């Protein structure tokens, strides 16, 4: 065999060549061992358990994933219950989550053994959840008050009741403590909010101040219907302190589309058919109730002709948007208006806080206006007619035993022309 290696121009002997080849082989084996060793670098020693999970021979990342899988399986079997007075609030995974120290722990393991990772549970969004629970569980104190009814008894009285306020700070603390110690049920803690006021004061604010009734012909169906409809639209109205009641605003337009029917109205000094006939009896009735309750009359209008359902100077006509009835609540407390319309009557009753005075309204006829007379030969054209009236309205206020009477209004109601049949005695042959 020919020697192919040379050193300093001389051929190498075979023994030296063998030693050279062995050196190369040893280097290759060493490199392989180093490679295999590197392949196992970062893996945990054998016979390692963490939280009861065998993780020996795994990388820390693989080991952590296995342990966390076990933690989550166990967590799915747990629940946290918060018990309140209103209801229970139950939370489970993933609302309840956790954090651990696995990464730090796995860096410290050196030999076989059982290790325990620290696991801390927490409620996701605990701040918002505790705020929601406390809001849901908190009940404001009930101030003594009255419920105004539109039928039956005028008022339902409600006693005062203390409120309860859930303790959010303690709830947060108790939830965290439960998650740290075995998921024991948490009971919401409460504080008390005392109510203020008294039912006696409420009853003083809802005394009957006045009532006024007028009567109508219940067999005049359409007119009676209009009276009842207008009264119904007012029934239950609560007039705030300083508020002005407007009849036209509350009752609204008197139109067929809104359910009003045609009945007798006064127009140009005559009784004629018109939509909403009878509504003026409603405005007149509440006008008198307001006067007797001590309200300030801001606007009223007498009829052009005297009406039959109240004495002169007691009436208050409304028409369209131009003639309204308005009065103001000057009592310093709310006023409650109750309307009742029966088979042949309409009544308004006003409740509120008495100012200590009593009110009485009356009128006095101060003169008549003779009705003009016309003679006709047509029997069908005969009309009864009536004289006109001049009157005054007075309000008497009695306070602390002292009476004071003031003139509120002067009115003039036009006469209705008489048409009489021509007498045969006046005829000449």
Short mmCIF file of C-alpha atoms in Angstrom, two decimals:
data_model
loop_
_atom_site.label_atom_id
_atom_site.label_comp_id
_atom_site.label_asym_id
_atom_site.label_seq_id
_atom_site.Cartn_x
_atom_site.Cartn_y
_atom_site.Cartn_z
CA UNK A 1 0.00 0.00 0.00
CA UNK A 2 1.32 3.35 -0.95
CA UNK A 3 1.67 5.96 1.76
CA UNK A 4 -0.19 9.19 0.75
CA UNK A 5 0.71 11.44 3.72
CA UNK A 6 3.98 13.25 3.96
CA UNK A 7 5.62 15.36 6.62
CA UNK A 8 8.46 17.71 5.80
CA UNK A 9 8.74 16.01 2.44
CA UNK A 10 9.05 12.56 4.06
CA UNK A 11 6.58 9.68 4.06
CA UNK A 12 4.84 8.92 7.38
CA UNK A 13 5.06 5.49 8.90
CA UNK A 14 1.84 3.34 9.21
CA UNK A 15 1.79 3.41 13.04
CA UNK A 16 1.78 7.10 13.14
CA UNK A 17 -1.08 7.19 10.62
CA UNK A 18 -3.18 4.86 12.83
CA UNK A 19 -2.76 7.09 15.84
CA UNK A 20 -3.83 10.07 13.76
CA UNK A 21 -7.03 8.33 12.62
CA UNK A 22 -7.89 7.28 16.17
CA UNK A 23 -7.61 10.90 17.29
CA UNK A 24 -10.13 11.99 14.65
CA UNK A 25 -12.50 9.19 15.68
CA UNK A 26 -12.38 10.19 19.34
CA UNK A 27 -13.13 13.77 18.43
CA UNK A 28 -16.20 12.65 16.47
CA UNK A 29 -17.50 10.53 19.35
CA UNK A 30 -17.04 13.41 21.75
CA UNK A 31 -18.96 15.69 19.44
CA UNK A 32 -21.80 13.15 19.33
CA UNK A 33 -21.94 12.90 23.10
CA UNK A 34 -22.00 16.65 23.37
CA UNK A 35 -24.90 16.75 20.88
CA UNK A 36 -26.87 14.10 22.78
CA UNK A 37 -26.23 15.88 26.06
CA UNK A 38 -27.45 19.16 24.57
CA UNK A 39 -30.59 17.40 23.41
CA UNK A 40 -31.46 16.62 27.05
CA UNK A 41 -30.48 20.01 28.45
CA UNK A 42 -33.47 21.95 30.17
CA UNK A 43 -35.46 18.84 31.01
CA UNK A 44 -36.47 18.06 34.56
CA UNK A 45 -34.93 15.17 36.45
CA UNK A 46 -36.81 11.88 36.62
CA UNK A 47 -39.34 11.11 39.37
CA UNK A 48 -40.52 14.69 39.81
CA UNK A 49 -44.16 15.44 40.75
CA UNK A 50 -45.68 18.90 41.11
CA UNK A 51 -49.09 19.16 42.74
CA UNK A 52 -49.42 15.41 42.22
CA UNK A 53 -48.64 15.52 38.49
CA UNK A 54 -45.65 13.48 37.16
CA UNK A 55 -43.47 15.89 35.19
CA UNK A 56 -40.04 14.22 35.29
CA UNK A 57 -38.15 14.33 32.00
CA UNK A 58 -40.33 17.17 30.63
CA UNK A 59 -39.23 20.68 29.83
CA UNK A 60 -40.37 23.34 32.28
CA UNK A 61 -42.87 24.62 29.73
CA UNK A 62 -44.36 21.15 29.20
CA UNK A 63 -44.40 20.51 32.92
CA UNK A 64 -46.16 23.81 33.66
CA UNK A 65 -48.81 23.05 31.02
CA UNK A 66 -49.54 19.66 32.56
CA UNK A 67 -49.81 21.02 36.09
CA UNK A 68 -52.05 23.89 34.99
CA UNK A 69 -54.32 21.50 33.15
CA UNK A 70 -54.83 19.66 36.45
CA UNK A 71 -55.37 22.94 38.33
CA UNK A 72 -58.03 24.03 35.85
CA UNK A 73 -59.79 20.67 35.98
CA UNK A 74 -60.05 21.01 39.74
CA UNK A 75 -61.11 24.65 39.48
CA UNK A 76 -64.01 23.68 37.20
CA UNK A 77 -65.46 21.66 40.06
CA UNK A 78 -65.47 24.66 42.41
CA UNK A 79 -67.86 27.60 42.74
CA UNK A 80 -68.13 30.71 44.83
CA UNK A 81 -71.57 31.64 46.19
CA UNK A 82 -72.37 35.12 47.48
CA UNK A 83 -75.63 35.16 49.45
CA UNK A 84 -77.62 38.38 49.62
CA UNK A 85 -81.08 39.27 50.90
CA UNK A 86 -82.38 39.66 47.36
CA UNK A 87 -80.77 36.62 45.72
CA UNK A 88 -77.66 34.45 45.39
CA UNK A 89 -74.75 35.19 43.06
CA UNK A 90 -72.76 32.15 41.89
CA UNK A 91 -69.38 32.35 40.14
CA UNK A 92 -67.44 29.54 38.45
CA UNK A 93 -64.48 29.09 36.08
CA UNK A 94 -63.52 31.12 34.01
CA UNK A 95 -65.11 33.92 36.09
CA UNK A 96 -62.81 32.59 38.78
CA UNK A 97 -59.24 32.38 37.56
CA UNK A 98 -55.85 31.82 39.21
CA UNK A 99 -52.15 32.63 39.17
CA UNK A 100 -49.24 30.41 40.24
CA UNK A 101 -45.49 30.31 40.82
CA UNK A 102 -44.81 27.30 38.57
CA UNK A 103 -42.14 28.96 36.44
CA UNK A 104 -40.11 29.97 39.47
CA UNK A 105 -40.63 26.59 41.17
CA UNK A 106 -39.56 24.51 38.17
CA UNK A 107 -36.29 26.38 37.95
CA UNK A 108 -35.37 25.19 41.46
CA UNK A 109 -36.04 21.45 41.25
CA UNK A 110 -32.80 19.40 41.26
CA UNK A 111 -33.69 15.85 42.10
CA UNK A 112 -36.62 13.50 42.36
CA UNK A 113 -39.32 14.50 44.81
CA UNK A 114 -42.82 15.89 45.33
CA UNK A 115 -43.21 19.61 44.94
CA UNK A 116 -46.19 21.89 45.54
CA UNK A 117 -46.79 25.02 43.49
CA UNK A 118 -48.50 27.98 45.11
CA UNK A 119 -51.92 28.65 43.49
CA UNK A 120 -53.90 31.81 44.21
CA UNK A 121 -57.49 32.14 43.00
CA UNK A 122 -59.15 35.44 42.11
CA UNK A 123 -62.46 36.68 40.75
CA UNK A 124 -62.15 38.43 37.41
CA UNK A 125 -63.54 41.98 37.59
CA UNK A 126 -64.00 41.71 41.35
CA UNK A 127 -64.29 45.48 41.72
CA UNK A 128 -67.11 45.79 39.18
CA UNK A 129 -68.85 42.63 40.43
CA UNK A 130 -68.82 43.72 44.06
CA UNK A 131 -70.16 47.13 43.04
CA UNK A 132 -72.98 45.48 41.08
CA UNK A 133 -73.90 43.14 43.94
CA UNK A 134 -73.95 46.00 46.44
CA UNK A 135 -76.12 48.12 44.17
CA UNK A 136 -78.48 45.20 43.62
CA UNK A 137 -78.69 44.48 47.33
CA UNK A 138 -78.98 48.07 48.55
CA UNK A 139 -82.50 49.29 49.25
CA UNK A 140 -83.15 52.96 49.79
CA UNK A 141 -85.09 54.04 52.84
CA UNK A 142 -88.81 54.41 52.17
CA UNK A 143 -90.00 57.84 53.18
CA UNK A 144 -93.59 57.89 54.48
CA UNK A 145 -95.74 58.91 51.53
CA UNK A 146 -99.18 58.82 49.99
CA UNK A 147 -100.22 57.27 46.70
CA UNK A 148 -102.92 59.34 44.98
CA UNK A 149 -105.73 57.20 43.59
CA UNK A 150 -108.12 58.14 40.82
CA UNK A 151 -110.89 55.96 42.23
CA UNK A 152 -111.84 54.45 45.55
CA UNK A 153 -110.08 55.93 48.57
CA UNK A 154 -108.29 59.14 47.55
CA UNK A 155 -104.97 58.05 49.07
CA UNK A 156 -103.10 54.92 50.02
CA UNK A 157 -100.68 55.70 52.82
CA UNK A 158 -97.29 54.00 53.01
CA UNK A 159 -95.41 53.77 56.29
CA UNK A 160 -91.72 54.70 56.45
CA UNK A 161 -89.13 51.94 56.27
CA UNK A 162 -85.41 51.96 56.96
CA UNK A 163 -83.16 51.24 54.04
CA UNK A 164 -80.24 48.82 53.83
CA UNK A 165 -76.87 49.48 52.25
CA UNK A 166 -74.56 46.61 51.33
CA UNK A 167 -71.01 46.92 52.67
CA UNK A 168 -68.78 46.81 49.59
CA UNK A 169 -65.46 47.00 51.45
CA UNK A 170 -66.33 43.96 53.55
CA UNK A 171 -67.70 42.11 50.55
CA UNK A 172 -64.42 42.54 48.69
CA UNK A 173 -62.49 41.31 51.71
CA UNK A 174 -64.79 38.31 52.26
CA UNK A 175 -64.65 37.22 48.61
CA UNK A 176 -60.86 37.28 48.59
CA UNK A 177 -60.71 35.41 51.88
CA UNK A 178 -63.09 32.73 50.57
CA UNK A 179 -61.03 32.18 47.43
CA UNK A 180 -57.93 31.78 49.58
CA UNK A 181 -59.40 29.34 52.08
CA UNK A 182 -61.64 26.85 50.33
CA UNK A 183 -64.44 28.71 48.56
CA UNK A 184 -66.74 29.02 51.58
CA UNK A 185 -70.04 30.84 50.91
CA UNK A 186 -69.92 34.60 51.39
CA UNK A 187 -72.81 36.45 53.01
CA UNK A 188 -73.33 40.12 52.17
CA UNK A 189 -73.11 42.46 55.17
CA UNK A 190 -75.41 45.47 55.48
CA UNK A 191 -75.71 48.81 57.19
CA UNK A 192 -78.96 50.64 57.95
CA UNK A 193 -80.21 53.87 56.40
CA UNK A 194 -82.83 55.54 58.58
CA UNK A 195 -85.91 56.99 56.91
CA UNK A 196 -86.95 60.57 57.50
CA UNK A 197 -90.33 62.25 57.87
CA UNK A 198 -93.55 61.00 59.39
CA UNK A 199 -96.86 59.68 58.14
CA UNK A 200 -98.66 62.31 60.22
CA UNK A 201 -97.01 65.02 58.13
CA UNK A 202 -98.00 63.23 54.95
CA UNK A 203 -101.61 63.14 56.08
CA UNK A 204 -101.51 66.86 56.79
CA UNK A 205 -100.32 67.36 53.20
CA UNK A 206 -103.26 65.40 51.82
CA UNK A 207 -106.21 66.85 53.71
CA UNK A 208 -109.44 67.58 51.90
CA UNK A 209 -109.40 71.31 51.14
CA UNK A 210 -112.55 71.75 49.08
CA UNK A 211 -115.28 70.05 47.09
CA UNK A 212 -117.80 71.44 44.63
CA UNK A 213 -120.60 69.69 42.76
CA UNK A 214 -122.88 70.68 39.90
CA UNK A 215 -125.73 68.67 38.37
CA UNK A 216 -126.81 67.94 34.80
CA UNK A 217 -129.50 66.07 32.88
CA UNK A 218 -128.20 62.54 32.62
CA UNK A 219 -130.72 61.75 29.88
CA UNK A 220 -129.09 64.31 27.61
CA UNK A 221 -126.65 61.61 26.54
CA UNK A 222 -124.23 63.56 24.36
CA UNK A 223 -123.86 66.46 26.77
CA UNK A 224 -123.47 64.08 29.74
CA UNK A 225 -120.82 62.17 27.78
CA UNK A 226 -118.80 65.37 27.23
CA UNK A 227 -119.01 66.29 30.91
CA UNK A 228 -117.74 62.86 31.96
CA UNK A 229 -114.98 62.82 29.36
CA UNK A 230 -113.60 66.24 30.34
CA UNK A 231 -113.75 65.31 34.03
CA UNK A 232 -111.89 62.07 33.34
CA UNK A 233 -109.10 63.96 31.58
CA UNK A 234 -108.57 66.10 34.69
CA UNK A 235 -109.00 63.36 37.29
CA UNK A 236 -105.73 62.56 39.09
CA UNK A 237 -103.97 65.79 38.17
CA UNK A 238 -101.29 66.76 40.68
CA UNK A 239 -100.50 70.45 40.77
CA UNK A 240 -96.95 71.17 41.88
CA UNK A 241 -96.03 74.11 44.08
CA UNK A 242 -96.35 77.30 42.05
CA UNK A 243 -97.77 75.45 39.03
CA UNK A 244 -100.59 77.01 37.03
CA UNK A 245 -103.47 74.77 36.03
CA UNK A 246 -104.73 75.43 32.49
CA UNK A 247 -108.04 73.82 31.61
CA UNK A 248 -107.38 73.97 27.87
CA UNK A 249 -103.98 72.39 28.28
CA UNK A 250 -105.14 69.55 30.53
CA UNK A 251 -108.39 68.74 28.74
CA UNK A 252 -107.09 69.49 25.27
CA UNK A 253 -109.01 70.28 22.10
CA UNK A 254 -112.68 69.43 22.14
CA UNK A 255 -112.97 67.61 18.82
CA UNK A 256 -114.88 64.63 17.48
CA UNK A 257 -111.58 62.88 16.83
CA UNK A 258 -110.85 63.01 20.57
CA UNK A 259 -114.25 61.58 21.47
CA UNK A 260 -116.32 64.72 22.12
CA UNK A 261 -119.88 64.88 20.84
CA UNK A 262 -122.18 67.65 19.63
CA UNK A 263 -124.40 69.26 22.28
CA UNK A 264 -125.78 72.69 23.16
CA UNK A 265 -123.22 75.51 23.45
CA UNK A 266 -123.62 79.30 23.71
CA UNK A 267 -122.66 81.11 20.57
CA UNK A 268 -123.46 84.74 19.71
CA UNK A 269 -125.99 84.94 22.54
CA UNK A 270 -127.83 81.82 21.39
CA UNK A 271 -127.87 78.18 22.45
CA UNK A 272 -126.77 76.17 19.40
CA UNK A 273 -125.33 72.73 18.68
CA UNK A 274 -121.53 72.48 18.88
CA UNK A 275 -118.83 69.88 19.50
CA UNK A 276 -117.98 69.69 23.20
CA UNK A 277 -121.18 71.15 24.58
CA UNK A 278 -121.24 70.70 28.36
CA UNK A 279 -117.50 71.13 28.90
CA UNK A 280 -118.07 74.58 30.39
CA UNK A 281 -119.97 72.95 33.24
CA UNK A 282 -116.75 71.05 34.04
CA UNK A 283 -114.61 74.20 33.95
CA UNK A 284 -117.17 75.98 36.14
CA UNK A 285 -117.18 73.17 38.69
CA UNK A 286 -113.38 73.03 39.06
CA UNK A 287 -113.24 76.85 39.14
CA UNK A 288 -115.37 76.86 42.29
CA UNK A 289 -113.40 74.01 43.86
CA UNK A 290 -110.17 75.96 43.22
CA UNK A 291 -111.61 79.12 44.80
CA UNK A 292 -112.66 77.20 47.91
CA UNK A 293 -109.21 75.60 48.17
CA UNK A 294 -107.55 79.01 48.34
CA UNK A 295 -106.02 78.94 44.84
CA UNK A 296 -105.17 82.12 42.99
CA UNK A 297 -107.43 82.56 39.96
CA UNK A 298 -105.27 83.72 37.06
CA UNK A 299 -107.83 83.68 34.24
CA UNK A 300 -111.57 83.15 33.98
CA UNK A 301 -114.35 84.25 31.63
CA UNK A 302 -118.10 84.53 32.34
CA UNK A 303 -120.59 83.19 29.86
CA UNK A 304 -122.42 85.67 27.71
CA UNK A 305 -125.67 84.19 29.01
CA UNK A 306 -126.45 83.01 32.53
CA UNK A 307 -126.28 79.23 32.98
CA UNK A 308 -128.65 77.08 35.00
CA UNK A 309 -126.19 74.89 36.93
CA UNK A 310 -124.61 77.64 39.10
CA UNK A 311 -125.71 81.05 40.45
CA UNK A 312 -124.56 84.21 38.61
CA UNK A 313 -120.84 85.02 38.95
CA UNK A 314 -120.04 81.38 39.79
CA UNK A 315 -119.35 80.34 36.19
CA UNK A 316 -116.13 79.99 34.19
CA UNK A 317 -116.51 79.61 30.44
CA UNK A 318 -113.87 78.03 28.17
CA UNK A 319 -113.78 78.06 24.40
CA UNK A 320 -111.18 76.99 21.84
CA UNK A 321 -107.68 78.22 22.61
CA UNK A 322 -108.76 81.78 23.36
CA UNK A 323 -110.83 81.49 26.52
CA UNK A 324 -109.21 79.45 29.26
CA UNK A 325 -109.56 78.83 32.98
CA UNK A 326 -106.28 79.11 34.88
CA UNK A 327 -105.49 78.98 38.57
CA UNK A 328 -102.24 78.80 40.50
CA UNK A 329 -101.16 76.61 43.39
CA UNK A 330 -99.92 79.09 45.99
CA UNK A 331 -100.26 76.74 48.99
CA UNK A 332 -96.58 75.82 49.24
CA UNK A 333 -97.47 72.11 48.93
CA UNK A 334 -98.72 69.86 46.14
CA UNK A 335 -102.42 69.94 45.30
CA UNK A 336 -104.25 66.77 44.27
CA UNK A 337 -107.34 67.08 42.06
CA UNK A 338 -109.96 64.35 42.09
CA UNK A 339 -112.88 64.33 39.65
CA UNK A 340 -116.01 62.23 39.97
CA UNK A 341 -118.76 62.17 37.35
CA UNK A 342 -121.91 60.24 38.20
CA UNK A 343 -125.20 59.69 36.43
CA UNK A 344 -126.26 63.32 36.82
CA UNK A 345 -123.47 65.17 38.61
CA UNK A 346 -119.82 66.18 38.32
CA UNK A 347 -117.73 66.86 41.42
CA UNK A 348 -114.21 68.15 41.96
CA UNK A 349 -112.38 67.63 45.24
CA UNK A 350 -109.00 69.18 45.96
CA UNK A 351 -106.57 67.84 48.57
CA UNK A 352 -103.44 69.41 49.99
CA UNK A 353 -102.03 71.24 53.01
CA UNK A 354 -104.47 73.64 54.61
CA UNK A 355 -103.28 77.22 55.12
CA UNK A 356 -105.49 77.47 58.19
CA UNK A 357 -108.20 79.48 56.48
CA UNK A 358 -111.68 78.59 55.27
CA UNK A 359 -113.11 80.01 52.06
CA UNK A 360 -116.70 80.77 51.11
CA UNK A 361 -117.89 82.11 47.78
CA UNK A 362 -121.25 83.71 47.09
CA UNK A 363 -122.83 86.03 44.62
CA UNK A 364 -125.33 88.86 44.68
CA UNK A 365 -127.60 89.95 41.87
CA UNK A 366 -127.38 93.70 41.62
CA UNK A 367 -129.66 94.31 38.65
CA UNK A 368 -131.67 92.95 35.75
CA UNK A 369 -131.55 93.71 32.04
CA UNK A 370 -134.98 93.54 30.51
CA UNK A 371 -135.26 91.13 27.65
CA UNK A 372 -136.37 92.64 24.34
CA UNK A 373 -139.65 91.36 23.02
CA UNK A 374 -140.73 90.54 19.53
CA UNK A 375 -144.22 89.75 18.34
CA UNK A 376 -144.77 87.09 15.69
CA UNK A 377 -147.67 85.55 13.98
CA UNK A 378 -145.73 82.30 13.53
CA UNK A 379 -146.47 80.03 16.45
CA UNK A 380 -143.36 77.93 15.78
CA UNK A 381 -141.11 80.98 16.25
CA UNK A 382 -142.27 81.67 19.81
CA UNK A 383 -139.43 81.77 22.41
CA UNK A 384 -139.69 82.10 26.13
CA UNK A 385 -136.70 84.41 26.57
CA UNK A 386 -135.39 85.78 29.86
CA UNK A 387 -134.03 88.90 31.44
CA UNK A 388 -130.33 89.53 31.66
CA UNK A 389 -128.53 89.67 35.01
CA UNK A 390 -125.98 91.98 36.61
CA UNK A 391 -124.16 90.31 39.47
CA UNK A 392 -121.15 90.37 41.76
CA UNK A 393 -119.10 87.56 43.26
CA UNK A 394 -117.63 87.77 46.78
CA UNK A 395 -115.05 85.60 48.52
CA UNK A 396 -115.08 85.42 52.33
CA UNK A 397 -111.87 84.23 53.99
CA UNK A 398 -111.97 83.23 57.66
CA UNK A 399 -108.63 82.98 59.41
CA UNK A 400 -108.09 82.74 63.17
CA UNK A 401 -111.73 83.60 63.70
CA UNK A 402 -111.49 86.81 61.66
CA UNK A 403 -113.59 87.12 58.51
CA UNK A 404 -112.62 89.19 55.52
CA UNK A 405 -114.84 89.51 52.47
CA UNK A 406 -113.53 90.77 49.14
CA UNK A 407 -115.22 91.48 45.82
CA UNK A 408 -113.77 89.13 43.20
CA UNK A 409 -115.82 89.87 40.09
CA UNK A 410 -118.63 91.79 38.48
CA UNK A 411 -120.54 90.23 35.63
CA UNK A 412 -123.24 91.10 33.16
CA UNK A 413 -125.25 88.36 31.45
CA UNK A 414 -127.18 89.30 28.36
CA UNK A 415 -130.94 88.86 28.13
CA UNK A 416 -132.52 86.34 25.77
CA UNK A 417 -135.07 87.88 23.43
CA UNK A 418 -138.69 86.90 23.95
CA UNK A 419 -140.74 86.10 20.93
CA UNK A 420 -144.47 86.15 21.66
CA UNK A 421 -147.37 85.23 19.52
CA UNK A 422 -149.40 88.12 18.26
CA UNK A 423 -152.64 88.41 20.26
CA UNK A 424 -155.88 88.02 18.37
CA UNK A 425 -157.30 90.82 20.54
CA UNK A 426 -155.04 93.26 18.77
CA UNK A 427 -156.30 92.29 15.34
CA UNK A 428 -158.97 94.46 13.72
CA UNK A 429 -161.76 93.25 11.52
#
